[in-house]
CSV table of C-alpha atoms in Angstrom, one decimal:
chain,number,residue,atom,x,y,z
A,4,MET,CA,65.0,70.6,15.2
A,5,GLY,CA,68.0,69.8,17.4
A,6,ILE,CA,66.8,66.3,18.2
A,7,ILE,CA,66.1,65.6,14.5
A,8,PHE,CA,69.6,66.7,13.5
A,9,LEU,CA,71.2,64.5,16.2
A,10,LEU,CA,69.2,61.5,15.1
A,11,ILE,CA,70.2,62.1,11.4
A,12,ARG,CA,73.8,62.4,12.4
A,13,GLU,CA,73.6,59.3,14.5
A,14,LEU,CA,72.1,57.3,11.6
A,15,LYS,CA,74.8,58.5,9.3
A,16,ASP,CA,77.5,57.5,11.8
A,17,TRP,CA,76.0,54.0,12.0
A,18,ILE,CA,75.7,53.7,8.2
A,19,GLU,CA,79.4,54.7,7.8
A,20,TYR,CA,80.4,52.3,10.6
A,21,ILE,CA,78.8,49.4,8.9
A,22,ILE,CA,80.0,50.3,5.4
A,23,ARG,CA,83.5,50.9,6.6
A,24,ASP,CA,84.3,47.3,7.3
A,25,ILE,CA,82.3,45.3,4.8
A,26,PRO,CA,84.9,42.9,3.4
A,27,GLY,CA,85.8,41.9,-0.1
A,28,GLY,CA,84.6,43.2,-3.5
A,29,ILE,CA,81.1,44.0,-2.1
A,30,GLY,CA,82.7,46.3,0.5
A,31,ASN,CA,84.8,48.1,-2.1
A,32,PHE,CA,81.8,48.5,-4.4
A,33,THR,CA,79.6,49.8,-1.6
A,34,ARG,CA,82.2,52.3,-0.3
A,35,GLY,CA,83.0,53.5,-3.8
A,36,HIS,CA,79.4,54.3,-4.5
A,37,TYR,CA,78.7,55.7,-1.0
A,38,TYR,CA,81.6,58.2,-1.1
A,39,LYS,CA,80.8,59.2,-4.7
A,40,LEU,CA,77.5,60.5,-3.2
A,41,ARG,CA,79.0,61.9,0.0
A,42,LEU,CA,82.2,63.7,-1.2
A,43,ARG,CA,82.0,67.3,-2.6
A,44,GLU,CA,83.5,65.9,-5.7
A,45,SER,CA,84.3,62.2,-6.6
A,46,SER,CA,84.9,60.9,-10.1
A,47,GLU,CA,85.0,57.3,-11.3
A,48,ASN,CA,86.9,54.2,-10.3
A,49,ASN,CA,88.1,55.1,-6.8
A,50,ARG,CA,88.7,52.2,-4.5
A,51,PHE,CA,88.4,52.4,-0.7
A,52,GLU,CA,89.6,49.4,1.3
A,53,ALA,CA,88.1,48.6,4.7
A,54,GLY,CA,88.5,51.0,7.6
A,55,ILE,CA,88.4,54.2,5.5
A,56,ARG,CA,87.4,57.2,7.6
A,57,ILE,CA,86.5,60.5,5.9
A,58,GLU,CA,85.5,63.4,8.2
A,59,PHE,CA,83.6,66.3,6.7
A,60,PRO,CA,83.3,64.8,3.2
A,61,ARG,CA,81.6,68.1,1.9
A,62,ASN,CA,85.1,69.6,1.8
A,63,VAL,CA,86.9,66.6,0.3
A,64,PHE,CA,87.5,66.7,-3.6
A,65,LEU,CA,88.7,63.5,-5.2
A,66,LYS,CA,89.4,62.9,-9.0
A,67,SER,CA,89.4,59.4,-10.6
A,68,ASN,CA,91.3,56.1,-10.5
A,69,SER,CA,92.7,56.4,-7.0
A,70,TYR,CA,93.3,53.7,-4.4
A,71,PHE,CA,93.1,54.0,-0.6
A,72,GLY,CA,94.5,51.2,1.6
A,73,ILE,CA,93.2,49.8,4.8
A,74,ASN,CA,92.4,52.3,7.6
A,75,CYS,CA,93.2,55.4,5.7
A,76,LYS,CA,91.9,58.6,7.3
A,77,ILE,CA,91.0,61.9,5.5
A,78,TYR,CA,90.1,64.8,7.8
A,79,ALA,CA,88.6,68.1,6.6
A,80,CYS,CA,86.3,70.5,8.4
A,81,ASP,CA,84.1,73.6,7.7
A,82,LEU,CA,87.2,75.8,7.4
A,83,SER,CA,89.5,73.5,5.5
A,84,LYS,CA,89.6,71.3,2.5
A,85,VAL,CA,91.4,68.2,1.0
A,86,LYS,CA,91.9,67.9,-2.7
A,87,ILE,CA,93.3,64.7,-4.3
A,88,GLY,CA,94.1,64.4,-8.0
A,89,SER,CA,93.8,61.4,-10.3
A,90,ASN,CA,95.6,58.0,-10.2
A,91,ALA,CA,96.8,58.3,-6.5
A,92,SER,CA,97.9,55.3,-4.7
A,93,ILE,CA,97.6,55.8,-0.9
A,94,ASN,CA,98.7,52.9,1.2
A,95,SER,CA,97.4,51.6,4.5
A,96,ASN,CA,97.2,53.7,7.6
A,97,VAL,CA,97.8,57.1,5.9
A,98,MET,CA,96.4,60.1,7.6
A,99,ILE,CA,95.7,63.2,5.5
A,100,ASN,CA,94.6,65.8,8.2
A,101,ALA,CA,93.5,69.3,7.3
A,102,ARG,CA,91.4,69.9,10.4
A,103,GLY,CA,91.4,73.5,11.5
A,104,LYS,CA,92.2,76.2,9.0
A,105,GLY,CA,94.0,75.4,5.9
A,106,SER,CA,94.2,72.8,3.1
A,107,ILE,CA,96.0,69.8,1.7
A,108,ILE,CA,96.3,69.5,-2.1
A,109,ILE,CA,97.7,66.4,-3.7
A,110,GLY,CA,98.4,66.2,-7.4
A,111,ASN,CA,98.1,63.4,-10.0
A,112,ASN,CA,100.0,60.1,-10.0
A,113,VAL,CA,101.1,60.4,-6.4
A,114,LEU,CA,102.4,57.4,-4.4
A,115,ILE,CA,102.0,57.5,-0.6
A,116,GLY,CA,103.5,54.7,1.4
A,117,PRO,CA,102.0,53.1,4.6
A,118,ASN,CA,101.8,55.1,7.8
A,119,VAL,CA,102.5,58.5,6.3
A,120,VAL,CA,101.1,61.6,8.0
A,121,LEU,CA,100.3,64.9,6.3
A,122,ARG,CA,99.2,67.6,8.7
A,123,SER,CA,98.3,71.1,7.4
A,124,ASN,CA,98.3,73.0,10.7
A,125,ASN,CA,99.8,72.7,14.1
A,126,HIS,CA,99.2,73.6,17.7
A,127,THR,CA,100.0,77.1,18.9
A,128,PHE,CA,102.4,77.2,21.9
A,129,LYS,CA,103.4,80.8,22.3
A,130,SER,CA,102.4,81.1,26.0
A,131,SER,CA,103.9,79.0,28.7
A,132,LYS,CA,101.2,80.0,31.1
A,133,ILE,CA,98.3,78.5,29.0
A,134,PRO,CA,98.1,74.8,28.3
A,135,ILE,CA,99.0,74.1,24.7
A,136,ILE,CA,95.7,72.3,24.2
A,137,SER,CA,93.9,75.6,25.0
A,138,GLN,CA,95.9,77.8,22.6
A,139,GLY,CA,94.3,76.8,19.3
A,140,MET,CA,95.8,76.0,16.0
A,141,THR,CA,97.9,77.7,13.3
A,142,LYS,CA,96.7,78.0,9.7
A,143,GLY,CA,98.7,76.1,7.1
A,144,GLU,CA,98.7,74.4,3.8
A,145,ILE,CA,100.5,71.4,2.2
A,146,VAL,CA,100.8,71.1,-1.6
A,147,VAL,CA,102.1,67.9,-3.1
A,148,GLY,CA,102.8,68.1,-6.8
A,149,ASN,CA,102.4,65.5,-9.6
A,150,ASP,CA,104.3,62.2,-9.8
A,151,VAL,CA,105.5,62.4,-6.2
A,152,TRP,CA,106.6,59.4,-4.2
A,153,ILE,CA,106.4,59.7,-0.4
A,154,GLY,CA,108.0,56.7,1.4
A,155,SER,CA,106.5,54.9,4.4
A,156,ASN,CA,106.4,56.5,7.8
A,157,ALA,CA,107.2,60.0,6.4
A,158,VAL,CA,105.7,63.0,8.1
A,159,ILE,CA,104.8,66.2,6.1
A,160,LEU,CA,104.5,69.2,8.3
A,161,PRO,CA,102.5,72.5,7.6
A,162,ASN,CA,103.4,75.0,4.9
A,163,CYS,CA,105.4,72.6,2.8
A,164,ASN,CA,105.3,72.6,-1.0
A,165,ILE,CA,106.6,69.4,-2.5
A,166,GLY,CA,107.6,69.9,-6.2
A,167,ASP,CA,106.6,67.6,-9.1
A,168,GLY,CA,108.6,64.4,-9.4
A,169,ALA,CA,110.1,64.6,-5.8
A,170,ILE,CA,110.9,61.5,-3.7
A,171,ILE,CA,110.6,61.6,0.0
A,172,GLY,CA,112.5,58.9,1.7
A,173,ALA,CA,111.0,56.5,4.2
A,174,GLY,CA,110.8,57.9,7.7
A,175,ALA,CA,111.7,61.5,6.6
A,176,VAL,CA,110.2,64.6,8.3
A,177,VAL,CA,109.5,67.3,5.8
A,178,THR,CA,109.6,70.8,7.4
A,179,SER,CA,110.3,73.0,4.4
A,180,ASP,CA,109.7,73.2,0.6
A,181,ILE,CA,111.1,70.4,-1.6
A,182,GLU,CA,112.4,71.3,-5.1
A,183,PRO,CA,111.0,69.4,-8.1
A,184,TYR,CA,112.7,66.1,-9.1
A,185,THR,CA,114.7,66.1,-5.8
A,186,VAL,CA,115.3,63.1,-3.5
A,187,VAL,CA,115.3,63.9,0.1
A,188,GLY,CA,115.5,61.9,3.4
A,189,GLY,CA,116.2,62.2,7.1
A,190,ILE,CA,115.0,64.2,10.1
A,191,PRO,CA,114.5,66.9,9.1
A,192,ALA,CA,114.5,65.9,5.4
A,193,ARG,CA,117.6,67.0,3.6
A,194,PHE,CA,118.8,67.0,-0.1
A,195,ILE,CA,120.2,63.7,-1.2
A,196,LYS,CA,120.3,64.0,-5.0
A,197,LYS,CA,118.6,65.3,-8.1
A,198,ARG,CA,116.7,62.8,-10.3
A,199,GLU,CA,118.1,62.6,-13.8
A,200,LEU,CA,115.6,64.0,-16.2
A,201,GLU,CA,115.3,62.2,-19.6
A,202,LEU,CA,115.4,64.4,-22.7
């Protein structure tokens, strides 16, 4: 049974390796249909550019009409999940990483610029006598509301809740909750201004 499981996994890895880099419209079509079958939930009209990598797709939930740029990575595992709403635009080289214990939940109409990292948990480092790599991971969650714009090269750290309509400036490092309709930037991300709400 172990050999059969290893062969099936090896075959799956080869299939995904081939599908990952098929160019052009045929590639987008093939990846869209493949991941509609592989993800826990995947609705219509999602577009995956070349280089997409999705780990543990059984715990990835995706609504409709979203775009994933070149070399995006989505990581879940048996103890974690990733949920992405409708009409998201996720640019090239974005990493959405919920490996370990925890989750990442992204709302509807979210813009994520290139090279953004969302990481829902972190390494434990309490002991100076044990190598950090051997101390395991903390549990965490990231929640991104609706109509959020995350600028390029931003980093969203564990246990952050980004409110609806917030804007995260390019290169910002988010270490705490962000209020709705707030613009933040810097390291760590700090308040810049409130967005004006139309009546």
